[in-house]
């Protein structure tokens, strides 16, 4: 194990959009491969690693509901989308010789394990990369909340939220010139300023369980490996004062 690790067990939340590359929809295999490379580098440091993948590149419950679908049904479709993404990532990681286990919050015994907390913990101890699919298994939630939930259940040292930019800003830096970047924030500040980093429920859950959230850019080569060593650029969200 690398001696300079700041976090020994982490959960990485990757949104569906991250897997999309420049496409309008779905999966870009080159992007999946690139992200898998970043994950492989962190695994090589000896970090115990679990992943939660979003599904927004395929289907989002709210957009289905906006078109007149019942929200719960639309959300189940969104959860299935996360399973597609998880299978793609599992395939790419295993192609690189990494050992992974996929656990779904909605049982799909032909393709993956059901979510069993103790079994997932055992996989992590054995240095297998555990991918959690189907979010929390409940409609009206998001994969951000699933990430905070699983990070809490797995006793992770940190929840890493991968984004397109190198931290949290007070406005979208790609659209608002001069947007201010934060080095560190308190959970309550994220909630009260409605900073749109993660859902309020995810932030509240991380706060309750004292899990720091690190927001960083997954598109920075080596950025993920830097963050687990406490280096590089990220915004740290934790309890302050
Ligand atoms: N979803 C859900 N419950 C969960 C997690 C996800 O119902 O616990 C559904 C919801 O419809 C959501 C979709 O799955 O829109 C995809 O997840 P999310 O929007 O969080 O993906 P991301 O934005 O990270 O790509």
Coordinates of C-alpha atoms and ligand atoms in Angstrom, one line a residue:
X1 CA 0.0 0.0 0.0
X2 CA 1.2 3.5 -0.9
X3 CA 2.4 5.2 2.3
X4 CA 1.1 8.7 1.4
X5 CA -2.6 7.8 1.2
X6 CA -5.0 10.2 2.9
X7 CA -8.0 8.0 2.3
X8 CA -7.8 4.2 2.5
X9 CA -11.4 3.3 1.6
X10 CA -13.3 5.6 -0.7
X11 CA -16.5 5.7 -2.8
X12 CA -16.4 7.3 -6.2
X13 CA -19.6 8.7 -7.6
X14 CA -19.6 9.0 -11.3
X15 CA -22.5 10.6 -13.0
X16 CA -23.9 9.0 -16.2
X17 CA -22.9 12.2 -18.0
X18 CA -19.3 11.4 -17.3
X19 CA -19.6 8.2 -19.4
X20 CA -21.2 10.1 -22.3
X21 CA -18.1 11.9 -23.6
X22 CA -19.1 14.2 -26.4
X23 CA -22.2 12.2 -27.2
X24 CA -25.7 13.5 -26.6
X25 CA -26.9 10.2 -25.2
X26 CA -25.6 6.8 -24.0
X27 CA -22.1 5.5 -23.5
X28 CA -18.8 6.4 -25.1
X29 CA -16.5 3.4 -24.9
X30 CA -13.4 5.6 -25.1
X31 CA -14.7 7.6 -22.1
X32 CA -15.5 4.4 -20.1
X33 CA -11.9 3.2 -20.8
X34 CA -10.4 6.5 -19.8
X35 CA -12.3 6.6 -16.5
X36 CA -11.4 2.9 -15.9
X37 CA -7.8 3.9 -16.3
X38 CA -8.1 6.5 -13.5
X39 CA -9.8 3.9 -11.3
X40 CA -7.1 1.4 -12.1
X41 CA -4.4 3.9 -11.0
X42 CA -6.1 4.4 -7.6
X43 CA -6.6 0.7 -7.1
X44 CA -2.9 0.2 -7.7
X45 CA -2.2 2.5 -4.7
X46 CA -3.9 0.0 -2.5
X47 CA -7.1 2.0 -1.9
X48 CA -10.2 0.0 -1.2
X49 CA -12.6 1.3 -3.8
X50 CA -16.3 1.2 -4.4
X51 CA -18.2 3.0 -7.2
X52 CA -21.7 4.3 -7.7
X53 CA -22.7 5.1 -11.2
X54 CA -25.5 7.4 -12.3
X55 CA -27.8 6.9 -15.2
X56 CA -28.5 10.3 -16.5
X57 CA -26.8 9.6 -19.8
X58 CA -29.6 7.1 -20.6
X59 CA -32.7 8.0 -18.6
X60 CA -33.7 10.3 -15.8
X61 CA -36.9 9.7 -13.8
X62 CA -37.8 13.4 -13.7
X63 CA -37.7 13.7 -17.5
X64 CA -40.0 10.7 -17.9
X65 CA -42.3 12.2 -15.3
X66 CA -42.3 15.5 -17.2
X67 CA -43.6 13.6 -20.3
X68 CA -46.5 12.2 -18.3
X69 CA -45.1 9.0 -16.9
X70 CA -45.8 8.0 -13.4
X71 CA -42.8 9.2 -11.5
X72 CA -42.1 5.9 -9.7
X73 CA -42.1 3.9 -13.0
X74 CA -39.9 6.5 -14.6
X75 CA -37.5 6.3 -11.6
X76 CA -37.3 2.5 -12.0
X77 CA -36.3 3.0 -15.6
X78 CA -33.6 5.4 -14.4
X79 CA -32.3 2.8 -11.9
X80 CA -32.1 0.2 -14.7
X81 CA -30.1 2.7 -16.7
X82 CA -27.5 2.7 -13.9
X83 CA -27.2 -1.1 -14.2
X84 CA -26.3 -0.7 -17.9
X85 CA -23.6 1.8 -17.0
X86 CA -22.3 -0.4 -14.2
X87 CA -22.1 -3.4 -16.5
X88 CA -20.1 -1.3 -19.0
X89 CA -17.7 -0.2 -16.3
X90 CA -17.3 -3.6 -14.8
X91 CA -16.5 -5.0 -18.2
X92 CA -13.8 -2.4 -18.8
X93 CA -12.3 -2.8 -15.4
X94 CA -12.1 -6.6 -15.8
X95 CA -10.7 -6.3 -19.3
X96 CA -7.8 -4.6 -17.5
X97 CA -7.4 -7.6 -15.1
X98 CA -9.0 -6.0 -12.1
X99 CA -11.3 -8.0 -9.9
X100 CA -14.7 -6.5 -9.5
X101 CA -18.1 -7.4 -8.0
X102 CA -21.3 -5.7 -9.1
X103 CA -24.1 -5.5 -6.6
X104 CA -27.6 -4.2 -7.4
X105 CA -30.1 -2.7 -5.1
X106 CA -32.8 -4.3 -7.3
X107 CA -32.2 -8.1 -7.5
X108 CA -31.1 -9.3 -10.9
X109 CA -29.6 -12.6 -10.1
X110 CA -28.7 -13.5 -13.7
X111 CA -26.3 -10.6 -14.1
X112 CA -25.1 -9.5 -10.7
X113 CA -25.2 -10.1 -6.9
X114 CA -27.9 -8.5 -4.9
X115 CA -26.8 -5.8 -2.5
X116 CA -25.7 -7.4 0.7
X117 CA -23.8 -5.1 3.0
X118 CA -21.6 -7.6 4.7
X119 CA -20.7 -9.3 1.5
X120 CA -19.7 -6.0 -0.1
X121 CA -17.5 -5.2 2.9
X122 CA -15.8 -8.6 2.5
X123 CA -15.1 -7.8 -1.2
X124 CA -13.6 -4.5 -0.2
X125 CA -11.3 -6.2 2.3
X126 CA -10.2 -8.5 -0.4
X127 CA -9.4 -5.5 -2.6
X128 CA -12.1 -6.2 -5.1
X129 CA -13.7 -3.1 -6.7
X130 CA -17.3 -3.1 -5.7
X131 CA -19.8 -1.4 -8.1
X132 CA -23.1 -0.5 -6.6
X133 CA -25.9 -0.3 -9.2
X134 CA -29.6 0.6 -9.2
X135 CA -29.1 3.5 -6.8
X136 CA -30.9 3.0 -3.5
X137 CA -33.5 0.7 -5.1
X138 CA -36.1 3.3 -4.3
X139 CA -37.9 5.8 -6.6
X140 CA -37.8 9.5 -5.6
X141 CA -34.1 9.2 -4.8
X142 CA -30.9 9.8 -6.8
X143 CA -27.6 8.1 -7.2
X144 CA -26.0 11.0 -5.3
X145 CA -28.0 9.9 -2.3
X146 CA -27.2 6.3 -3.0
X147 CA -23.5 7.2 -3.0
X148 CA -23.8 8.9 0.4
X149 CA -25.8 5.9 1.7
X150 CA -23.3 3.2 0.5
X151 CA -20.3 5.3 1.6
X152 CA -21.9 5.4 5.1
X153 CA -22.7 1.6 5.0
X154 CA -19.2 0.7 3.8
X155 CA -17.5 3.0 6.4
X156 CA -15.7 4.9 3.7
X157 CA -13.2 7.6 4.7
X158 CA -14.4 9.9 1.9
X159 CA -17.0 10.3 -0.8
X160 CA -15.5 11.5 -4.0
X161 CA -17.8 13.2 -6.4
X162 CA -16.4 13.4 -9.9
X163 CA -17.4 16.4 -11.9
X164 CA -16.4 18.2 -15.0
X165 CA -14.7 21.0 -13.1
X166 CA -12.1 21.1 -10.3
X167 CA -14.3 21.8 -7.4
X168 CA -17.3 23.7 -6.2
X169 CA -18.0 27.2 -7.6
X170 CA -20.7 29.7 -6.7
X171 CA -21.8 29.7 -10.3
X172 CA -21.1 27.5 -13.3
X173 CA -17.5 28.4 -14.2
X174 CA -18.1 27.4 -17.9
X175 CA -20.9 30.0 -18.2
X176 CA -20.2 32.7 -15.6
X177 CA -16.8 34.4 -16.0
X178 CA -15.3 35.1 -12.6
X179 CA -17.3 32.4 -10.7
X180 CA -15.7 31.9 -7.3
X181 CA -14.1 28.6 -6.5
X182 CA -14.2 27.2 -2.9
X183 CA -11.3 25.4 -1.3
X184 CA -13.3 24.2 1.6
X185 CA -16.9 24.3 2.6
X186 CA -19.0 23.3 5.6
X187 CA -21.9 20.9 4.9
X188 CA -24.3 23.4 6.2
X189 CA -23.0 26.1 3.9
X190 CA -23.5 23.9 0.9
X191 CA -27.1 23.3 2.0
X192 CA -27.9 26.9 3.0
X193 CA -26.3 28.4 -0.2
X194 CA -27.9 25.7 -2.3
X195 CA -24.6 25.2 -4.1
X196 CA -25.9 22.3 -6.3
X197 CA -23.0 20.0 -5.7
X198 CA -25.0 17.1 -4.7
X199 CA -28.7 16.7 -3.6
X200 CA -29.5 18.1 -0.2
X201 CA -30.3 14.6 1.0
X202 CA -26.9 13.2 0.0
X203 CA -25.1 16.1 1.7
X204 CA -27.2 15.7 4.9
X205 CA -26.5 12.0 5.0
X206 CA -22.7 12.5 4.6
X207 CA -22.9 15.2 7.3
X208 CA -24.7 12.9 9.7
X209 CA -22.1 10.2 9.2
X210 CA -19.2 12.6 9.1
X211 CA -18.0 11.5 5.7
X212 CA -16.0 14.2 3.9
X213 CA -17.1 14.9 0.4
X214 CA -14.4 15.8 -2.1
X215 CA -15.4 17.4 -5.4
X216 CA -12.8 17.1 -8.2
X217 CA -12.4 16.8 -11.9
X218 CA -12.3 13.2 -13.2
X219 CA -11.1 14.6 -16.6
X220 CA -7.8 15.8 -15.1
X221 CA -5.4 12.9 -15.9
X222 CA -4.2 11.4 -12.6
X223 CA -6.7 13.7 -10.7
X224 CA -8.4 10.8 -8.9
X225 CA -5.0 9.4 -7.7
X226 CA -4.0 12.8 -6.5
X227 CA -7.2 13.4 -4.5
X228 CA -6.8 10.1 -2.5
X229 CA -3.4 11.4 -1.5
X230 CA -4.8 14.7 -0.5
X231 CA -3.1 16.5 -3.4
X232 CA -4.3 18.1 -6.6
X233 CA -7.3 20.3 -6.9
X234 CA -10.6 19.6 -5.1
X235 CA -13.1 21.2 -2.9
X236 CA -13.4 19.6 0.5
X237 CA -16.8 19.6 2.2
X238 CA -16.8 18.7 5.8
X239 CA -17.7 19.9 9.3
X240 CA -15.8 23.0 10.2
X241 CA -15.4 25.1 13.3
Ligands
LIG1 N1 -33.0 6.7 -9.4 C1 -33.9 6.4 -8.4 N2 -33.5 6.0 -7.2 C2 -32.2 6.0 -6.8 C3 -31.2 6.3 -7.7 C4 -31.6 6.7 -9.0 O1 -35.1 6.4 -8.7 O2 -31.9 5.6 -5.6 C5 -33.4 7.0 -10.7 C6 -33.8 8.4 -10.9 O3 -34.9 8.4 -11.9 C7 -32.7 9.1 -11.6 C8 -32.1 8.0 -12.4 O4 -32.3 6.8 -11.6 O5 -33.0 10.2 -12.4 C9 -30.6 8.1 -12.8 O6 -29.9 8.5 -11.7 P1 -29.2 10.0 -11.5 O7 -30.1 11.0 -12.1 O8 -28.8 10.1 -10.1 O9 -27.9 9.8 -12.4 P2 -26.7 10.9 -12.7 O10 -27.3 12.3 -12.7 O11 -25.7 10.7 -11.6 O12 -26.2 10.4 -14.0

